[in-house]
XYZ file of C-alpha atoms in Angstrom:
428
model
C -78.071 1.960 -88.150
C -75.091 0.007 -89.384
C -75.688 -3.727 -88.879
C -73.365 -6.733 -89.137
C -74.765 -10.235 -89.751
C -72.433 -13.133 -88.932
C -72.861 -16.166 -91.195
C -72.889 -17.373 -94.769
C -76.039 -19.412 -95.372
C -79.587 -18.971 -96.621
C -80.646 -18.072 -93.077
C -78.238 -15.125 -93.069
C -79.316 -14.129 -96.583
C -82.914 -13.971 -95.312
C -81.841 -11.890 -92.290
C -79.899 -9.428 -94.476
C -82.829 -9.243 -96.916
C -85.199 -8.380 -94.073
C -82.818 -5.895 -92.403
C -82.413 -4.072 -95.716
C -86.139 -3.257 -95.577
C -85.850 -1.443 -92.227
C -86.050 2.364 -92.338
C -83.637 2.363 -89.396
C -80.875 0.570 -91.318
C -78.630 2.369 -93.806
C -75.822 -0.195 -94.102
C -75.744 -4.003 -93.820
C -72.540 -6.037 -93.641
C -72.145 -9.818 -93.630
C -69.195 -11.949 -92.509
C -68.353 -13.870 -94.551
C -71.620 -13.783 -96.517
C -72.198 -15.481 -99.872
C -72.973 -14.656 -103.505
C -76.641 -13.881 -102.873
C -75.974 -11.873 -99.732
C -73.571 -9.629 -101.694
C -76.610 -8.201 -103.537
C -78.078 -6.789 -100.287
C -75.028 -6.382 -98.023
C -71.295 -5.692 -98.070
C -69.501 -9.011 -97.522
C -66.262 -9.138 -95.545
C -63.946 -12.196 -95.577
C -63.997 -13.041 -91.869
C -64.937 -16.566 -90.779
C -67.738 -17.184 -88.289
C -65.323 -18.728 -85.759
C -62.916 -15.759 -85.829
C -64.660 -13.991 -82.974
C -61.831 -11.598 -82.025
C -61.416 -10.499 -85.650
C -65.192 -10.043 -85.930
C -65.196 -7.898 -82.791
C -62.254 -5.860 -84.126
C -64.175 -5.247 -87.363
C -67.382 -4.262 -85.543
C -65.431 -1.946 -83.263
C -63.540 -0.308 -86.127
C -66.694 0.373 -88.172
C -68.738 1.315 -85.080
C -71.490 -1.225 -85.704
C -74.771 -0.260 -84.080
C -75.823 -3.925 -83.953
C -74.459 -7.388 -84.722
C -76.764 -10.358 -85.301
C -75.287 -13.859 -85.122
C -76.685 -16.510 -87.457
C -74.984 -19.881 -86.771
C -74.509 -21.646 -83.461
C -70.715 -22.107 -83.573
C -69.673 -18.508 -82.791
C -72.308 -18.359 -80.042
C -70.923 -21.453 -78.322
C -67.403 -20.025 -78.737
C -68.408 -16.881 -76.845
C -68.786 -14.189 -79.517
C -71.448 -12.422 -77.437
C -69.143 -12.339 -74.403
C -66.345 -10.815 -76.521
C -68.612 -8.121 -77.970
C -70.192 -7.279 -74.614
C -66.742 -6.973 -73.045
C -66.042 -4.206 -75.580
C -69.428 -2.529 -75.190
C -70.541 -3.561 -78.700
C -74.309 -4.193 -79.131
C -74.908 -7.811 -80.174
C -77.980 -10.013 -80.472
C -77.594 -13.556 -79.145
C -76.965 -15.615 -76.003
C -73.674 -15.711 -74.116
C -71.432 -18.776 -74.214
C -72.885 -20.138 -70.984
C -76.456 -19.621 -72.185
C -75.675 -21.154 -75.599
C -74.763 -24.425 -73.868
C -78.471 -25.242 -74.215
C -77.585 -26.116 -77.803
C -73.872 -26.763 -77.381
C -74.429 -29.767 -75.098
C -77.352 -32.182 -75.455
C -76.453 -33.666 -72.068
C -76.543 -30.267 -70.351
C -79.897 -29.404 -71.911
C -81.413 -32.756 -70.916
C -80.260 -32.364 -67.316
C -81.559 -28.768 -67.317
C -84.999 -29.887 -68.513
C -85.191 -32.570 -65.834
C -84.225 -30.077 -63.128
C -86.893 -27.549 -64.112
C -89.690 -29.977 -64.978
C -89.737 -29.166 -68.696
C -91.438 -32.007 -70.615
C -89.002 -34.057 -72.707
C -88.162 -37.634 -73.655
C -86.490 -40.016 -71.199
C -82.780 -40.352 -71.931
C -79.499 -41.753 -70.610
C -76.119 -40.022 -71.048
C -73.433 -42.470 -72.148
C -69.643 -42.235 -72.358
C -68.898 -45.528 -74.115
C -70.261 -48.216 -76.415
C -70.994 -50.490 -73.458
C -72.960 -47.794 -71.605
C -74.930 -46.996 -74.762
C -75.791 -50.674 -75.327
C -76.986 -50.980 -71.743
C -79.182 -47.880 -72.173
C -80.623 -49.258 -75.420
C -81.499 -52.490 -73.643
C -83.308 -50.439 -71.022
C -85.202 -48.102 -73.410
C -85.828 -50.528 -76.278
C -86.251 -49.883 -80.012
C -86.780 -47.684 -81.900
C -84.493 -45.297 -80.039
C -82.828 -41.975 -80.748
C -79.060 -41.512 -80.512
C -77.757 -37.947 -80.167
C -74.169 -36.832 -79.980
C -73.546 -34.347 -77.183
C -71.905 -31.513 -79.140
C -72.520 -29.571 -82.349
C -72.889 -31.449 -85.626
C -74.607 -28.988 -88.012
C -77.969 -30.711 -87.559
C -76.591 -34.133 -88.487
C -75.783 -35.612 -85.069
C -79.133 -37.318 -84.457
C -80.164 -40.748 -85.721
C -83.140 -43.032 -85.129
C -82.141 -46.682 -84.804
C -84.720 -49.410 -85.387
C -82.605 -52.422 -84.384
C -79.556 -53.558 -82.494
C -77.621 -53.933 -85.758
C -78.309 -50.294 -86.720
C -77.325 -49.129 -83.250
C -74.091 -51.144 -83.262
C -73.079 -49.649 -86.616
C -73.750 -46.083 -85.479
C -71.964 -46.575 -82.150
C -68.935 -47.974 -83.995
C -68.889 -44.933 -86.276
C -69.151 -42.540 -83.307
C -66.839 -44.122 -80.740
C -64.348 -46.024 -82.916
C -64.182 -44.105 -86.196
C -64.694 -40.768 -84.373
C -66.814 -39.401 -87.236
C -67.932 -36.431 -85.114
C -64.638 -35.974 -83.246
C -64.750 -34.719 -79.666
C -68.360 -33.555 -80.131
C -69.310 -37.211 -79.636
C -67.263 -38.042 -76.547
C -70.689 -38.442 -74.928
C -73.997 -39.363 -76.483
C -77.608 -39.446 -75.362
C -79.648 -42.586 -75.815
C -83.181 -41.283 -75.882
C -86.738 -42.567 -75.886
C -88.386 -42.378 -79.331
C -91.358 -39.999 -79.359
C -94.231 -40.116 -81.835
C -96.279 -37.199 -83.168
C -95.813 -34.113 -85.325
C -92.692 -32.005 -84.891
C -92.795 -28.197 -84.919
C -90.229 -25.433 -84.530
C -91.301 -23.040 -81.783
C -89.012 -20.021 -81.921
C -89.124 -16.907 -79.758
C -87.125 -13.725 -79.360
C -86.375 -12.965 -75.712
C -84.647 -10.293 -73.647
C -84.244 -12.737 -70.772
C -87.593 -11.823 -69.242
C -90.219 -11.412 -71.949
C -90.623 -13.676 -74.998
C -92.107 -12.816 -78.392
C -92.923 -15.881 -80.553
C -92.028 -15.717 -84.235
C -94.564 -17.082 -86.720
C -94.853 -20.841 -86.022
C -92.996 -22.940 -88.587
C -92.470 -26.577 -89.469
C -89.261 -27.848 -91.004
C -88.390 -31.115 -92.723
C -85.094 -32.631 -91.621
C -85.019 -35.919 -93.507
C -83.188 -36.026 -96.834
C -85.865 -37.685 -98.951
C -89.595 -37.744 -99.615
C -91.752 -39.451 -97.027
C -89.324 -38.424 -94.257
C -86.892 -41.105 -95.409
C -83.107 -41.111 -95.241
C -80.636 -39.417 -92.909
C -81.137 -36.171 -91.012
C -79.974 -32.996 -92.750
C -79.733 -29.352 -91.798
C -83.261 -29.036 -93.217
C -84.802 -29.681 -96.653
C -87.754 -27.312 -96.491
C -90.156 -25.456 -94.227
C -93.429 -23.619 -94.116
C -95.296 -21.115 -91.996
C -97.906 -21.399 -90.617
C -96.945 -24.764 -89.155
C -100.548 -26.007 -89.798
C -100.273 -28.753 -87.161
C -100.019 -26.225 -84.306
C -103.200 -24.747 -82.812
C -103.323 -21.542 -80.773
C -104.187 -23.614 -77.708
C -101.108 -25.825 -78.065
C -98.907 -22.807 -78.799
C -100.048 -21.262 -75.491
C -99.261 -24.560 -73.727
C -95.740 -24.583 -75.225
C -95.133 -21.055 -73.936
C -96.448 -21.991 -70.483
C -94.760 -25.385 -70.032
C -91.561 -24.959 -72.071
C -90.567 -21.416 -73.073
C -91.187 -19.542 -69.811
C -89.688 -22.267 -67.550
C -86.628 -22.345 -69.825
C -86.057 -18.584 -69.639
C -86.707 -18.521 -65.886
C -84.571 -21.619 -65.292
C -81.605 -20.207 -67.211
C -81.826 -17.011 -65.156
C -81.836 -19.126 -61.969
C -78.728 -20.952 -63.212
C -76.871 -17.645 -63.581
C -77.021 -17.999 -67.361
C -79.530 -15.302 -68.379
C -80.759 -16.098 -71.879
C -81.240 -13.400 -74.539
C -81.613 -13.625 -78.308
C -83.414 -16.404 -80.135
C -84.630 -19.427 -78.192
C -85.625 -22.264 -80.508
C -87.410 -25.291 -79.099
C -87.818 -28.264 -81.414
C -91.062 -29.703 -80.048
C -92.830 -33.023 -80.641
C -96.600 -32.811 -80.296
C -97.117 -36.182 -78.630
C -100.410 -37.768 -77.465
C -99.272 -36.758 -73.949
C -98.692 -33.119 -74.833
C -95.789 -31.121 -76.273
C -92.282 -32.337 -75.384
C -88.891 -30.810 -76.179
C -86.729 -32.737 -78.638
C -83.875 -30.229 -78.549
C -82.992 -26.587 -78.058
C -81.222 -24.354 -80.542
C -79.765 -21.009 -79.517
C -80.189 -19.227 -82.865
C -82.561 -18.605 -85.748
C -83.587 -21.778 -87.578
C -82.538 -22.781 -91.075
C -84.734 -23.135 -93.161
C -87.380 -21.762 -90.761
C -85.907 -18.238 -90.817
C -86.462 -17.987 -94.546
C -90.252 -18.357 -94.225
C -90.457 -16.412 -90.965
C -88.703 -13.398 -92.481
C -91.016 -13.509 -95.498
C -94.003 -13.324 -93.142
C -92.561 -10.847 -90.644
C -94.330 -7.478 -90.624
C -92.228 -6.022 -87.790
C -88.899 -4.189 -87.950
C -86.276 -6.888 -87.297
C -83.532 -4.334 -86.638
C -85.540 -2.523 -83.978
C -86.478 -5.732 -82.171
C -82.950 -7.160 -82.187
C -81.489 -3.846 -81.004
C -83.951 -3.769 -78.088
C -82.829 -7.274 -77.087
C -79.156 -6.297 -77.396
C -79.907 -3.393 -75.055
C -81.604 -5.811 -72.651
C -85.174 -4.577 -72.837
C -88.019 -5.383 -75.222
C -89.982 -2.625 -73.539
C -93.721 -2.540 -74.025
C -93.798 -4.781 -77.104
C -96.691 -7.198 -76.636
C -95.977 -9.487 -79.571
C -94.894 -9.830 -83.200
C -97.192 -9.376 -86.179
C -96.789 -11.930 -88.956
C -98.398 -11.186 -92.311
C -101.696 -12.970 -92.941
C -100.103 -14.699 -95.934
C -98.375 -18.091 -95.812
C -94.788 -18.831 -96.833
C -93.086 -21.981 -98.085
C -89.455 -22.981 -98.611
C -87.957 -25.765 -100.731
C -84.228 -26.430 -100.323
C -82.336 -27.394 -103.481
C -79.369 -29.572 -102.512
C -76.567 -31.493 -104.183
C -77.141 -35.179 -104.834
C -75.412 -37.122 -102.060
C -76.082 -34.539 -99.348
C -75.781 -34.857 -96.332
C -73.022 -37.420 -96.921
C -70.578 -37.180 -99.828
C -71.355 -34.564 -102.468
C -69.495 -32.685 -105.186
C -68.390 -29.080 -104.665
C -67.390 -26.477 -107.232
C -70.217 -27.063 -109.690
C -71.515 -24.114 -111.679
C -74.938 -22.933 -110.531
C -77.343 -21.151 -112.876
C -80.566 -19.513 -111.720
C -83.168 -18.418 -114.231
C -84.713 -14.967 -113.654
C -88.024 -15.068 -111.766
C -90.441 -12.231 -112.477
C -92.445 -12.487 -109.262
C -91.571 -10.448 -106.174
C -93.413 -12.952 -103.962
C -90.769 -15.571 -104.870
C -87.291 -15.135 -103.368
C -84.254 -17.383 -103.761
C -81.973 -17.232 -100.745
C -78.434 -18.440 -101.442
C -76.840 -20.937 -99.075
C -73.729 -22.722 -100.329
C -73.082 -20.427 -103.291
C -69.993 -18.289 -103.980
C -68.749 -16.310 -106.962
C -65.634 -17.561 -108.748
C -64.433 -16.094 -112.011
C -67.725 -14.310 -112.513
C -69.713 -17.540 -112.126
C -71.785 -18.964 -109.281
C -70.489 -22.242 -107.852
C -71.634 -24.432 -104.980
C -69.502 -24.927 -101.890
C -71.963 -26.756 -99.610
C -74.608 -29.470 -99.736
C -77.566 -27.122 -99.428
C -77.258 -24.737 -102.352
C -80.320 -22.458 -102.278
C -83.661 -22.047 -100.526
C -86.490 -21.361 -102.968
C -89.154 -19.445 -101.036
C -92.591 -18.100 -101.902
C -95.376 -16.183 -100.204
C -99.082 -16.389 -101.094
C -102.577 -16.067 -99.636
C -102.652 -19.767 -98.667
C -100.028 -22.377 -97.885
C -101.068 -24.554 -100.826
C -100.536 -21.578 -103.165
C -97.179 -20.728 -101.574
C -96.003 -24.327 -101.968
C -97.158 -24.372 -105.591
C -95.174 -21.190 -106.304
C -92.035 -22.531 -104.625
C -92.234 -25.804 -106.551
C -92.808 -23.942 -109.805
C -89.624 -21.937 -109.181
C -87.382 -24.769 -107.895
C -86.587 -26.205 -111.379
C -85.217 -22.784 -112.371
C -82.112 -23.581 -110.279
C -79.678 -25.578 -112.403
C -76.543 -27.527 -111.499
C -75.444 -31.112 -111.919
C -77.111 -33.417 -109.393
C -79.625 -30.828 -108.166
C -82.388 -32.424 -106.107
C -85.113 -31.440 -103.679
C -87.923 -33.057 -101.762
C -91.248 -32.988 -103.593
C -93.512 -33.422 -100.561
C -92.805 -30.390 -98.340
C -96.019 -29.369 -96.585
C -98.355 -31.823 -98.266
C -98.844 -34.195 -95.351
C -99.611 -31.244 -93.062
C -102.194 -29.945 -95.522
C -103.779 -33.379 -95.845
C -103.955 -33.704 -92.041
C -105.694 -30.326 -91.770
C -108.123 -31.228 -94.546
C -108.981 -34.499 -92.791
C -109.488 -32.695 -89.468
C -111.881 -30.237 -91.092
C -114.079 -32.973 -92.625
């Protein structure tokens, strides 16, 4: 098989790394890729939003499969373009991807099909948002309607915080047209998990459960980011609760989208809060997670290429489930100081050699310039490790993280520890 991966982050590096291990795959391409991806795939300089050019490339090279990493090309209709040309592609159509592309659409969809979620009010102005906040009270969650690279959600504790955020959204237009509408949402308490499945529109196969850490700083402090670390297993998710999530969230979502005339295939990612009243959906994503994919690929014992090709052909067949390795995996994201707000680009990145095949560094915002590695994004690399236990995997990842050098490098030092402490307390 000849496979094209669309994207340029650590998620796509992990996908290319995993695809390269498939006996079915003889060539892997990435568009546009990054410095790390170039070691396992041929990178081509086509942007993720250039969907016609991507389709032209796939058609010219007769790609047997294309896998889409980020959400933007999915919401722009890359799957529709490829399908129109008879090109096999893994991912949801533009209409199906609206589950992530519009927070308002997804909230209305969940209400219609009885999928458990937080109460929320859609608002088109500052005045409407203030009225909704008065109704729901504080703390509250404000979400912009459109795509914002994981940074369009904020928890406000007071009226002053809300006023400042609403000014930034509606007056300063920080998020542009993506924030023409916002959701004012009830604040939910509990542990958050990423529940991610692969689906052909009928059957769903859950990936290894994972937990990610969105806040910028230790102790879940600071602004939301694209993700500062992850681990699998999720620890906080029991088999019983996982079955409940499939029953009350995943299956009704797949069936509901089919009923809406928007059949959903590809990756369905439900960000779920495990509340005292049961699991509730925080948001949907229509693609592999980042940094969840990094740990899920390290644990995956199945052939990713075969599974994605089956989905692209519309039939998972007799596959009963996926088979994660018994080992655990952990991921620590090394970012630039200042991320997710203002940060410096173009800094030289040096990575010391690591003589341990159970430790893998997936490149995110790293490109080659003049023979050197330089950063071009806030999240620079994902340092990942696999081991017999989660505590060992975390220890390995944290031992390797200081081997990544650039000015202002920083990472959270508490990934996974609270989950481990909670499990230890539950066992006593």
